[in-house]
mmCIF file of C-alpha atoms and ligand atoms in Angstrom:
data_model
loop_
_atom_site.group_PDB
_atom_site.id
_atom_site.type_symbol
_atom_site.label_atom_id
_atom_site.label_comp_id
_atom_site.label_asym_id
_atom_site.label_seq_id
_atom_site.Cartn_x
_atom_site.Cartn_y
_atom_site.Cartn_z
ATOM 1 C CA UNK A 1 -5.780 17.965 14.212
ATOM 2 C CA UNK A 2 -6.359 16.305 17.542
ATOM 3 C CA UNK A 3 -5.236 12.674 17.605
ATOM 4 C CA UNK A 4 -6.923 10.972 20.519
ATOM 5 C CA UNK A 5 -4.976 7.753 20.169
ATOM 6 C CA UNK A 6 -1.335 7.386 19.231
ATOM 7 C CA UNK A 7 -0.686 5.473 15.998
ATOM 8 C CA UNK A 8 1.496 2.472 16.727
ATOM 9 C CA UNK A 9 4.335 3.876 14.666
ATOM 10 C CA UNK A 10 4.681 6.622 17.219
ATOM 11 C CA UNK A 11 5.761 3.917 19.667
ATOM 12 C CA UNK A 12 9.344 3.017 20.344
ATOM 13 C CA UNK A 13 10.508 -0.391 19.162
ATOM 14 C CA UNK A 14 10.264 -1.769 22.681
ATOM 15 C CA UNK A 15 6.550 -0.938 22.797
ATOM 16 C CA UNK A 16 5.762 -2.755 19.579
ATOM 17 C CA UNK A 17 3.228 -5.533 19.955
ATOM 18 C CA UNK A 18 4.838 -8.957 19.530
ATOM 19 C CA UNK A 19 3.789 -11.184 16.710
ATOM 20 C CA UNK A 20 1.464 -13.881 17.942
ATOM 21 C CA UNK A 21 -0.812 -14.901 15.169
ATOM 22 C CA UNK A 22 0.368 -17.410 12.631
ATOM 23 C CA UNK A 23 -2.199 -18.594 10.169
ATOM 24 C CA UNK A 24 -2.245 -22.065 8.747
ATOM 25 C CA UNK A 25 -2.582 -22.449 5.026
ATOM 26 C CA UNK A 26 -6.285 -23.347 5.095
ATOM 27 C CA UNK A 27 -7.195 -20.259 7.097
ATOM 28 C CA UNK A 28 -5.026 -18.200 4.795
ATOM 29 C CA UNK A 29 -6.746 -19.389 1.657
ATOM 30 C CA UNK A 30 -10.166 -18.857 3.177
ATOM 31 C CA UNK A 31 -9.126 -15.407 4.351
ATOM 32 C CA UNK A 32 -7.849 -14.443 0.933
ATOM 33 C CA UNK A 33 -11.318 -15.084 -0.486
ATOM 34 C CA UNK A 34 -10.239 -16.195 -3.928
ATOM 35 C CA UNK A 35 -12.044 -19.073 -5.577
ATOM 36 C CA UNK A 36 -9.209 -19.902 -7.958
ATOM 37 C CA UNK A 37 -11.785 -20.377 -10.696
ATOM 38 C CA UNK A 38 -11.777 -16.823 -11.878
ATOM 39 C CA UNK A 39 -14.517 -14.368 -11.167
ATOM 40 C CA UNK A 40 -17.979 -15.862 -11.396
ATOM 41 C CA UNK A 41 -19.840 -12.773 -12.434
ATOM 42 C CA UNK A 42 -18.865 -9.476 -13.947
ATOM 43 C CA UNK A 43 -20.249 -6.405 -12.287
ATOM 44 C CA UNK A 44 -22.994 -5.141 -14.512
ATOM 45 C CA UNK A 45 -25.747 -2.586 -14.760
ATOM 46 C CA UNK A 46 -23.998 0.240 -12.969
ATOM 47 C CA UNK A 47 -25.537 3.411 -14.325
ATOM 48 C CA UNK A 48 -23.270 5.910 -15.976
ATOM 49 C CA UNK A 49 -20.204 3.698 -16.145
ATOM 50 C CA UNK A 50 -18.781 1.407 -18.747
ATOM 51 C CA UNK A 51 -18.988 -2.141 -17.376
ATOM 52 C CA UNK A 52 -16.618 -4.980 -17.994
ATOM 53 C CA UNK A 53 -16.778 -8.531 -19.211
ATOM 54 C CA UNK A 54 -15.812 -11.503 -17.070
ATOM 55 C CA UNK A 55 -12.235 -12.647 -17.422
ATOM 56 C CA UNK A 56 -10.135 -15.034 -15.351
ATOM 57 C CA UNK A 57 -6.733 -13.829 -14.240
ATOM 58 C CA UNK A 58 -3.591 -15.880 -14.470
ATOM 59 C CA UNK A 59 -2.887 -18.321 -11.707
ATOM 60 C CA UNK A 60 -0.379 -18.227 -8.875
ATOM 61 C CA UNK A 61 2.524 -18.251 -8.686
ATOM 62 C CA UNK A 62 2.859 -15.621 -11.398
ATOM 63 C CA UNK A 63 6.007 -15.635 -13.550
ATOM 64 C CA UNK A 64 8.789 -13.681 -11.848
ATOM 65 C CA UNK A 65 10.089 -10.545 -13.575
ATOM 66 C CA UNK A 66 13.841 -10.968 -13.110
ATOM 67 C CA UNK A 67 14.537 -7.264 -13.617
ATOM 68 C CA UNK A 68 13.759 -6.718 -9.928
ATOM 69 C CA UNK A 69 16.407 -8.182 -7.624
ATOM 70 C CA UNK A 70 17.053 -7.969 -3.916
ATOM 71 C CA UNK A 71 20.224 -7.190 -1.987
ATOM 72 C CA UNK A 72 18.971 -9.200 0.997
ATOM 73 C CA UNK A 73 17.089 -12.353 1.890
ATOM 74 C CA UNK A 74 13.367 -12.618 1.337
ATOM 75 C CA UNK A 75 11.547 -12.083 4.634
ATOM 76 C CA UNK A 76 9.976 -15.273 6.023
ATOM 77 C CA UNK A 77 6.363 -15.439 4.879
ATOM 78 C CA UNK A 78 4.968 -15.832 8.373
ATOM 79 C CA UNK A 79 6.625 -12.591 9.473
ATOM 80 C CA UNK A 80 5.442 -10.518 6.519
ATOM 81 C CA UNK A 81 1.889 -11.849 6.803
ATOM 82 C CA UNK A 82 1.470 -11.592 10.571
ATOM 83 C CA UNK A 83 3.168 -8.281 11.437
ATOM 84 C CA UNK A 84 0.940 -5.894 9.544
ATOM 85 C CA UNK A 85 -0.353 -2.331 9.657
ATOM 86 C CA UNK A 86 -4.040 -2.126 8.775
ATOM 87 C CA UNK A 87 -5.655 0.480 11.008
ATOM 88 C CA UNK A 88 -9.127 -0.327 9.711
ATOM 89 C CA UNK A 89 -8.838 -3.480 11.841
ATOM 90 C CA UNK A 90 -6.988 -1.982 14.802
ATOM 91 C CA UNK A 91 -3.833 -0.109 15.673
ATOM 92 C CA UNK A 92 -1.721 -3.117 16.713
ATOM 93 C CA UNK A 93 0.214 -5.347 14.335
ATOM 94 C CA UNK A 94 -1.921 -8.362 15.245
ATOM 95 C CA UNK A 95 -5.019 -7.721 13.171
ATOM 96 C CA UNK A 96 -4.879 -10.903 11.097
ATOM 97 C CA UNK A 97 -7.871 -12.578 12.665
ATOM 98 C CA UNK A 98 -10.077 -9.487 12.537
ATOM 99 C CA UNK A 99 -9.146 -8.758 8.926
ATOM 100 C CA UNK A 100 -10.651 -12.070 7.797
ATOM 101 C CA UNK A 101 -14.060 -10.331 7.929
ATOM 102 C CA UNK A 102 -13.101 -8.527 4.742
ATOM 103 C CA UNK A 103 -15.086 -9.913 1.810
ATOM 104 C CA UNK A 104 -12.864 -9.583 -1.216
ATOM 105 C CA UNK A 105 -14.744 -11.548 -3.847
ATOM 106 C CA UNK A 106 -16.467 -9.817 -5.518
ATOM 107 C CA UNK A 107 -14.624 -6.503 -5.086
ATOM 108 C CA UNK A 108 -15.824 -3.537 -7.090
ATOM 109 C CA UNK A 109 -13.183 -1.051 -8.136
ATOM 110 C CA UNK A 110 -14.215 2.383 -9.401
ATOM 111 C CA UNK A 111 -11.976 4.413 -11.703
ATOM 112 C CA UNK A 112 -13.273 7.952 -12.085
ATOM 113 C CA UNK A 113 -12.464 11.654 -12.110
ATOM 114 C CA UNK A 114 -10.555 13.303 -14.942
ATOM 115 C CA UNK A 115 -10.559 10.316 -17.301
ATOM 116 C CA UNK A 116 -11.958 9.709 -20.748
ATOM 117 C CA UNK A 117 -13.681 6.473 -19.673
ATOM 118 C CA UNK A 118 -14.974 5.934 -16.170
ATOM 119 C CA UNK A 119 -14.939 2.288 -15.215
ATOM 120 C CA UNK A 120 -16.485 0.147 -12.543
ATOM 121 C CA UNK A 121 -15.262 -3.400 -12.592
ATOM 122 C CA UNK A 122 -14.178 -6.261 -10.391
ATOM 123 C CA UNK A 123 -10.582 -6.338 -9.168
ATOM 124 C CA UNK A 124 -9.920 -9.618 -10.976
ATOM 125 C CA UNK A 125 -11.291 -8.205 -14.179
ATOM 126 C CA UNK A 126 -9.152 -5.108 -13.801
ATOM 127 C CA UNK A 127 -6.041 -7.262 -13.490
ATOM 128 C CA UNK A 128 -7.031 -9.329 -16.505
ATOM 129 C CA UNK A 129 -7.513 -6.180 -18.559
ATOM 130 C CA UNK A 130 -4.130 -4.961 -17.378
ATOM 131 C CA UNK A 131 -2.545 -7.992 -18.997
ATOM 132 C CA UNK A 132 -2.201 -10.590 -16.240
ATOM 133 C CA UNK A 133 0.096 -11.034 -13.282
ATOM 134 C CA UNK A 134 3.839 -10.919 -12.826
ATOM 135 C CA UNK A 135 5.898 -11.380 -9.671
ATOM 136 C CA UNK A 136 8.433 -8.837 -8.401
ATOM 137 C CA UNK A 137 10.828 -8.922 -5.463
ATOM 138 C CA UNK A 138 10.747 -5.559 -3.702
ATOM 139 C CA UNK A 139 12.100 -4.082 -0.492
ATOM 140 C CA UNK A 140 9.504 -2.397 1.727
ATOM 141 C CA UNK A 141 10.422 0.270 4.296
ATOM 142 C CA UNK A 142 7.920 1.378 6.902
ATOM 143 C CA UNK A 143 8.243 4.893 8.355
ATOM 144 C CA UNK A 144 8.403 3.132 11.751
ATOM 145 C CA UNK A 145 11.921 1.921 10.746
ATOM 146 C CA UNK A 146 11.171 -1.735 10.117
ATOM 147 C CA UNK A 147 11.636 -3.298 6.702
ATOM 148 C CA UNK A 148 10.898 -6.437 4.755
ATOM 149 C CA UNK A 149 11.634 -7.890 1.330
ATOM 150 C CA UNK A 150 8.817 -9.815 -0.319
ATOM 151 C CA UNK A 151 7.632 -11.269 -3.625
ATOM 152 C CA UNK A 152 4.510 -9.371 -4.726
ATOM 153 C CA UNK A 153 2.285 -10.553 -7.571
ATOM 154 C CA UNK A 154 0.419 -7.928 -9.526
ATOM 155 C CA UNK A 155 0.514 -5.512 -12.435
ATOM 156 C CA UNK A 156 2.285 -2.208 -13.025
ATOM 157 C CA UNK A 157 0.082 0.705 -11.925
ATOM 158 C CA UNK A 158 0.944 2.293 -15.287
ATOM 159 C CA UNK A 159 -1.390 -0.247 -16.909
ATOM 160 C CA UNK A 160 -4.334 1.088 -14.912
ATOM 161 C CA UNK A 161 -3.345 4.632 -15.859
ATOM 162 C CA UNK A 162 -3.370 3.598 -19.528
ATOM 163 C CA UNK A 163 -6.738 1.873 -19.199
ATOM 164 C CA UNK A 164 -8.236 4.967 -17.603
ATOM 165 C CA UNK A 165 -6.916 7.266 -20.325
ATOM 166 C CA UNK A 166 -6.618 10.364 -18.095
ATOM 167 C CA UNK A 167 -7.505 13.797 -19.419
ATOM 168 C CA UNK A 168 -4.654 16.297 -19.833
ATOM 169 C CA UNK A 169 -5.810 18.223 -16.747
ATOM 170 C CA UNK A 170 -5.241 15.169 -14.501
ATOM 171 C CA UNK A 171 -2.110 15.602 -12.383
ATOM 172 C CA UNK A 172 -2.622 13.199 -9.490
ATOM 173 C CA UNK A 173 -4.039 9.768 -8.758
ATOM 174 C CA UNK A 174 -6.023 9.504 -5.526
ATOM 175 C CA UNK A 175 -6.576 6.004 -4.098
ATOM 176 C CA UNK A 176 -9.126 5.144 -1.458
ATOM 177 C CA UNK A 177 -9.648 2.079 0.744
ATOM 178 C CA UNK A 178 -13.144 0.591 1.328
ATOM 179 C CA UNK A 179 -15.276 2.101 4.098
ATOM 180 C CA UNK A 180 -17.390 -0.352 6.092
ATOM 181 C CA UNK A 181 -17.356 0.076 9.879
ATOM 182 C CA UNK A 182 -19.603 -2.988 10.219
ATOM 183 C CA UNK A 183 -16.637 -5.223 9.356
ATOM 184 C CA UNK A 184 -13.702 -2.918 10.130
ATOM 185 C CA UNK A 185 -13.900 -1.888 13.806
ATOM 186 C CA UNK A 186 -11.139 0.700 13.436
ATOM 187 C CA UNK A 187 -13.437 2.681 11.166
ATOM 188 C CA UNK A 188 -15.781 3.221 14.111
ATOM 189 C CA UNK A 189 -13.062 5.391 15.656
ATOM 190 C CA UNK A 190 -14.213 8.703 14.327
ATOM 191 C CA UNK A 191 -11.046 10.643 15.210
ATOM 192 C CA UNK A 192 -9.439 9.017 12.170
ATOM 193 C CA UNK A 193 -10.254 10.603 8.799
ATOM 194 C CA UNK A 194 -11.681 7.468 7.146
ATOM 195 C CA UNK A 195 -11.538 6.173 4.530
ATOM 196 C CA UNK A 196 -7.775 5.699 4.193
ATOM 197 C CA UNK A 197 -6.608 7.802 1.246
ATOM 198 C CA UNK A 198 -3.275 8.023 -0.512
ATOM 199 C CA UNK A 199 -2.066 9.824 -3.594
ATOM 200 C CA UNK A 200 0.697 9.944 -6.170
ATOM 201 C CA UNK A 201 1.538 12.344 -8.952
ATOM 202 C CA UNK A 202 0.666 10.892 -12.350
ATOM 203 C CA UNK A 203 4.382 10.684 -13.141
ATOM 204 C CA UNK A 204 4.907 8.605 -10.004
ATOM 205 C CA UNK A 205 1.909 6.424 -10.838
ATOM 206 C CA UNK A 206 3.287 5.799 -14.319
ATOM 207 C CA UNK A 207 6.788 4.978 -13.032
ATOM 208 C CA UNK A 208 7.782 1.378 -13.717
ATOM 209 C CA UNK A 209 8.157 0.590 -9.998
ATOM 210 C CA UNK A 210 4.620 1.563 -8.926
ATOM 211 C CA UNK A 211 2.814 -1.748 -8.624
ATOM 212 C CA UNK A 212 -0.732 -2.915 -7.915
ATOM 213 C CA UNK A 213 -0.365 -6.114 -5.941
ATOM 214 C CA UNK A 214 -2.974 -8.848 -5.686
ATOM 215 C CA UNK A 215 -0.731 -11.498 -4.181
ATOM 216 C CA UNK A 216 2.321 -12.169 -2.061
ATOM 217 C CA UNK A 217 4.616 -15.205 -1.776
ATOM 218 C CA UNK A 218 3.158 -16.675 -4.952
ATOM 219 C CA UNK A 219 -0.382 -16.773 -3.581
ATOM 220 C CA UNK A 220 -3.414 -14.469 -3.493
ATOM 221 C CA UNK A 221 -3.074 -11.589 -1.042
ATOM 222 C CA UNK A 222 -4.128 -12.389 2.525
ATOM 223 C CA UNK A 223 -6.739 -9.973 3.861
ATOM 224 C CA UNK A 224 -4.344 -8.515 6.434
ATOM 225 C CA UNK A 225 -1.851 -7.495 3.728
ATOM 226 C CA UNK A 226 -4.509 -5.600 1.759
ATOM 227 C CA UNK A 227 -6.562 -8.040 -0.322
ATOM 228 C CA UNK A 228 -7.667 -8.061 -2.997
ATOM 229 C CA UNK A 229 -5.669 -5.181 -4.472
ATOM 230 C CA UNK A 230 -3.177 -2.759 -2.939
ATOM 231 C CA UNK A 231 -0.518 -0.320 -3.971
ATOM 232 C CA UNK A 232 3.216 -0.987 -3.610
ATOM 233 C CA UNK A 233 5.586 1.992 -3.991
ATOM 234 C CA UNK A 234 8.903 0.606 -2.739
ATOM 235 C CA UNK A 235 10.837 3.900 -2.844
ATOM 236 C CA UNK A 236 8.410 5.546 -0.427
ATOM 237 C CA UNK A 237 7.587 4.905 3.208
ATOM 238 C CA UNK A 238 5.106 2.070 3.545
ATOM 239 C CA UNK A 239 2.125 4.210 4.543
ATOM 240 C CA UNK A 240 1.884 5.328 0.900
ATOM 241 C CA UNK A 241 1.169 1.706 -0.106
ATOM 242 C CA UNK A 242 -2.582 1.873 0.460
ATOM 243 C CA UNK A 243 -4.364 -1.448 1.009
ATOM 244 C CA UNK A 244 -7.688 -2.872 -0.210
ATOM 245 C CA UNK A 245 -8.299 -0.115 -2.751
ATOM 246 C CA UNK A 246 -11.857 0.444 -3.917
ATOM 247 C CA UNK A 247 -11.523 3.719 -5.832
ATOM 248 C CA UNK A 248 -8.948 5.334 -8.113
ATOM 249 C CA UNK A 249 -9.700 8.984 -8.889
ATOM 250 C CA UNK A 250 -7.723 11.069 -11.363
ATOM 251 C CA UNK A 251 -7.658 14.680 -10.229
ATOM 252 C CA UNK A 252 -5.949 18.039 -10.707
ATOM 253 C CA UNK A 253 -5.752 18.591 -6.926
ATOM 254 C CA UNK A 254 -3.094 17.049 -4.736
ATOM 255 C CA UNK A 255 -4.864 14.479 -2.543
ATOM 256 C CA UNK A 256 -4.551 14.913 1.205
ATOM 257 C CA UNK A 257 -3.691 11.506 2.519
ATOM 258 C CA UNK A 258 -4.926 9.813 5.692
ATOM 259 C CA UNK A 259 -1.791 10.309 7.776
ATOM 260 C CA UNK A 260 -1.168 13.745 6.339
ATOM 261 C CA UNK A 261 -4.600 14.825 7.615
ATOM 262 C CA UNK A 262 -3.725 13.467 11.027
ATOM 263 C CA UNK A 263 -0.249 14.935 11.242
ATOM 264 C CA UNK A 264 1.185 16.659 8.164
ATOM 265 C CA UNK A 265 4.425 17.558 9.934
ATOM 266 C CA UNK A 266 5.260 13.905 10.474
ATOM 267 C CA UNK A 267 3.651 12.172 7.472
ATOM 268 C CA UNK A 268 3.869 14.293 4.360
ATOM 269 C CA UNK A 269 2.671 13.746 0.809
ATOM 270 C CA UNK A 270 6.029 12.808 -0.727
ATOM 271 C CA UNK A 271 7.353 10.406 1.916
ATOM 272 C CA UNK A 272 10.370 9.305 -0.125
ATOM 273 C CA UNK A 273 12.770 7.213 1.944
ATOM 274 C CA UNK A 274 15.913 9.081 3.052
ATOM 275 C CA UNK A 275 18.254 8.051 5.881
ATOM 276 C CA UNK A 276 19.461 11.644 6.275
ATOM 277 C CA UNK A 277 16.071 13.186 6.948
ATOM 278 C CA UNK A 278 14.906 11.989 10.341
ATOM 279 C CA UNK A 279 11.288 11.633 11.303
ATOM 280 C CA UNK A 280 10.601 14.479 13.769
ATOM 281 C CA UNK A 281 10.686 11.922 16.600
ATOM 282 C CA UNK A 282 13.205 9.278 15.504
ATOM 283 C CA UNK A 283 16.150 8.629 13.223
ATOM 284 C CA UNK A 284 15.701 6.984 9.816
ATOM 285 C CA UNK A 285 19.388 6.010 9.529
ATOM 286 C CA UNK A 286 18.801 2.289 9.960
ATOM 287 C CA UNK A 287 15.983 -0.211 9.622
ATOM 288 C CA UNK A 288 15.117 -3.430 11.446
ATOM 289 C CA UNK A 289 14.578 -6.399 9.155
ATOM 290 C CA UNK A 290 11.457 -8.405 9.961
ATOM 291 C CA UNK A 291 12.395 -11.996 10.618
ATOM 292 C CA UNK A 292 16.058 -11.614 11.565
ATOM 293 C CA UNK A 293 15.662 -8.397 13.600
ATOM 294 C CA UNK A 294 19.031 -7.322 12.153
ATOM 295 C CA UNK A 295 19.561 -3.572 11.780
ATOM 296 C CA UNK A 296 20.899 -2.439 8.397
ATOM 297 C CA UNK A 297 21.552 1.018 6.933
ATOM 298 C CA UNK A 298 18.607 2.699 5.233
ATOM 299 C CA UNK A 299 19.168 3.686 1.606
ATOM 300 C CA UNK A 300 17.970 6.827 -0.127
ATOM 301 C CA UNK A 301 14.776 6.092 -2.084
ATOM 302 C CA UNK A 302 15.038 2.703 -0.333
ATOM 303 C CA UNK A 303 17.700 1.778 -2.907
ATOM 304 C CA UNK A 304 15.545 2.629 -5.946
ATOM 305 C CA UNK A 305 17.149 5.972 -6.848
ATOM 306 C CA UNK A 306 18.125 4.782 -10.342
ATOM 307 C CA UNK A 307 14.472 4.232 -11.169
ATOM 308 C CA UNK A 308 12.855 7.222 -9.450
ATOM 309 C CA UNK A 309 15.292 10.054 -8.618
ATOM 310 C CA UNK A 310 14.655 11.718 -12.003
ATOM 311 C CA UNK A 311 10.962 12.112 -11.086
ATOM 312 C CA UNK A 312 11.959 14.828 -8.646
ATOM 313 C CA UNK A 313 14.611 16.735 -10.614
ATOM 314 C CA UNK A 314 14.552 20.414 -9.760
ATOM 315 C CA UNK A 315 11.344 20.153 -7.776
ATOM 316 C CA UNK A 316 12.333 21.804 -4.516
ATOM 317 C CA UNK A 317 15.495 23.801 -5.306
ATOM 318 C CA UNK A 318 15.370 25.630 -1.957
ATOM 319 C CA UNK A 319 14.293 22.770 0.246
ATOM 320 C CA UNK A 320 15.835 19.419 -0.673
ATOM 321 C CA UNK A 321 14.326 17.830 2.420
ATOM 322 C CA UNK A 322 10.738 18.499 1.383
ATOM 323 C CA UNK A 323 10.633 15.356 -0.761
ATOM 324 C CA UNK A 324 11.406 13.157 2.193
ATOM 325 C CA UNK A 325 8.579 14.028 4.585
HETATM 326 N N1 MTE B 401 -3.558 0.822 4.006
HETATM 327 C C1 MTE B 401 -4.683 0.922 4.734
HETATM 328 N N2 MTE B 401 -5.860 0.937 4.093
HETATM 329 N N3 MTE B 401 -4.656 0.993 6.084
HETATM 330 C C2 MTE B 401 -3.471 1.010 6.784
HETATM 331 O O1 MTE B 401 -3.498 1.114 8.028
HETATM 332 N N4 MTE B 401 -1.029 0.958 6.652
HETATM 333 C C3 MTE B 401 0.105 1.371 5.821
HETATM 334 C C4 MTE B 401 0.094 0.660 4.454
HETATM 335 N N5 MTE B 401 -1.216 0.660 3.882
HETATM 336 C C5 MTE B 401 -2.268 0.927 6.042
HETATM 337 C C6 MTE B 401 -2.354 0.792 4.629
HETATM 338 C C7 MTE B 401 1.406 1.161 6.458
HETATM 339 S S1 MTE B 401 1.795 2.208 7.731
HETATM 340 C C8 MTE B 401 2.313 0.233 6.007
HETATM 341 S S2 MTE B 401 3.896 0.168 6.620
HETATM 342 C C9 MTE B 401 1.920 -0.787 5.021
HETATM 343 O O2 MTE B 401 0.556 -0.675 4.629
HETATM 344 C C10 MTE B 401 2.142 -2.136 5.644
HETATM 345 O O3 MTE B 401 1.908 -3.140 4.713
HETATM 346 P P1 MTE B 401 1.992 -4.645 5.247
HETATM 347 O O4 MTE B 401 1.120 -4.709 6.471
HETATM 348 O O5 MTE B 401 1.503 -5.512 4.132
HETATM 349 O O6 MTE B 401 3.425 -4.892 5.598
#
């Protein structure tokens, strides 16, 4: 496929746009779009779908799950919330201001496809049904070779899988970001295959590490980090962690993700982190930590091999590298 404009992660480090935008707390809260009072109205009357009742989700900060520990310092909040990839709002890292156009309350989430019960409900209601929030400290590794370590608040993705009650034929979970070019100028660029799509196998989606995040640093998610609900898969390159999800579809076909459509050779479906499998145009041996700018060695599966390596046992006996593209 022809790519008329280079994605920013095809740039060298020296080309990267410097961080300039630092939000104050008031702007941040307004941008996040959460009332703090729980959702005012449940989404109702949507033909053909079960609808949900109103329920308030737990407050922030959510209780921390101490099973998830870091081997490094937490990235300063202002770095993690101002150096962001969200192509819907532009291809630079400085999209914070533009992303505030995103209206995240209410936010309808559709769960459909090969499931016993299709659902359409508000993101807050979904989280409440999934049992309320917890906080986890995770490393995050972008394919561009920068990394951060942040506290996410959210729920295990496995809870959504359980709620959906997939049919036996379902093998994959496809996740899709909103599509609204009137607020997201990047979506007017028709050489990109909008909306942003990502996918996991059902085994990956049910893995304990796969997380649906609604907050960061003990507060609701800022728009630029993917409010109101985004995926976090810390053993995979960051482009798998799709932001601002509006649809979850259970399917028997492997989803073709946004970046895979643009350039399958460089951004494959599996995208598991591996220092020994370089990106076709740069090494993945080390990563630059946001905040300190220190370079540290990259770890296989981003250090989460104990939790996820068994997902891939025997999968590509003749091509061990296939899992890491
Ligand atoms: N999701 C959407 N919808 N649009 C995007 O452009 N960028 C991805 C991922 N999810 C992206 C997205 C990439 S490349 C990365 S590294 C992470 O989001 C970055 O998450 P962060 O900005 O919160 O650090």
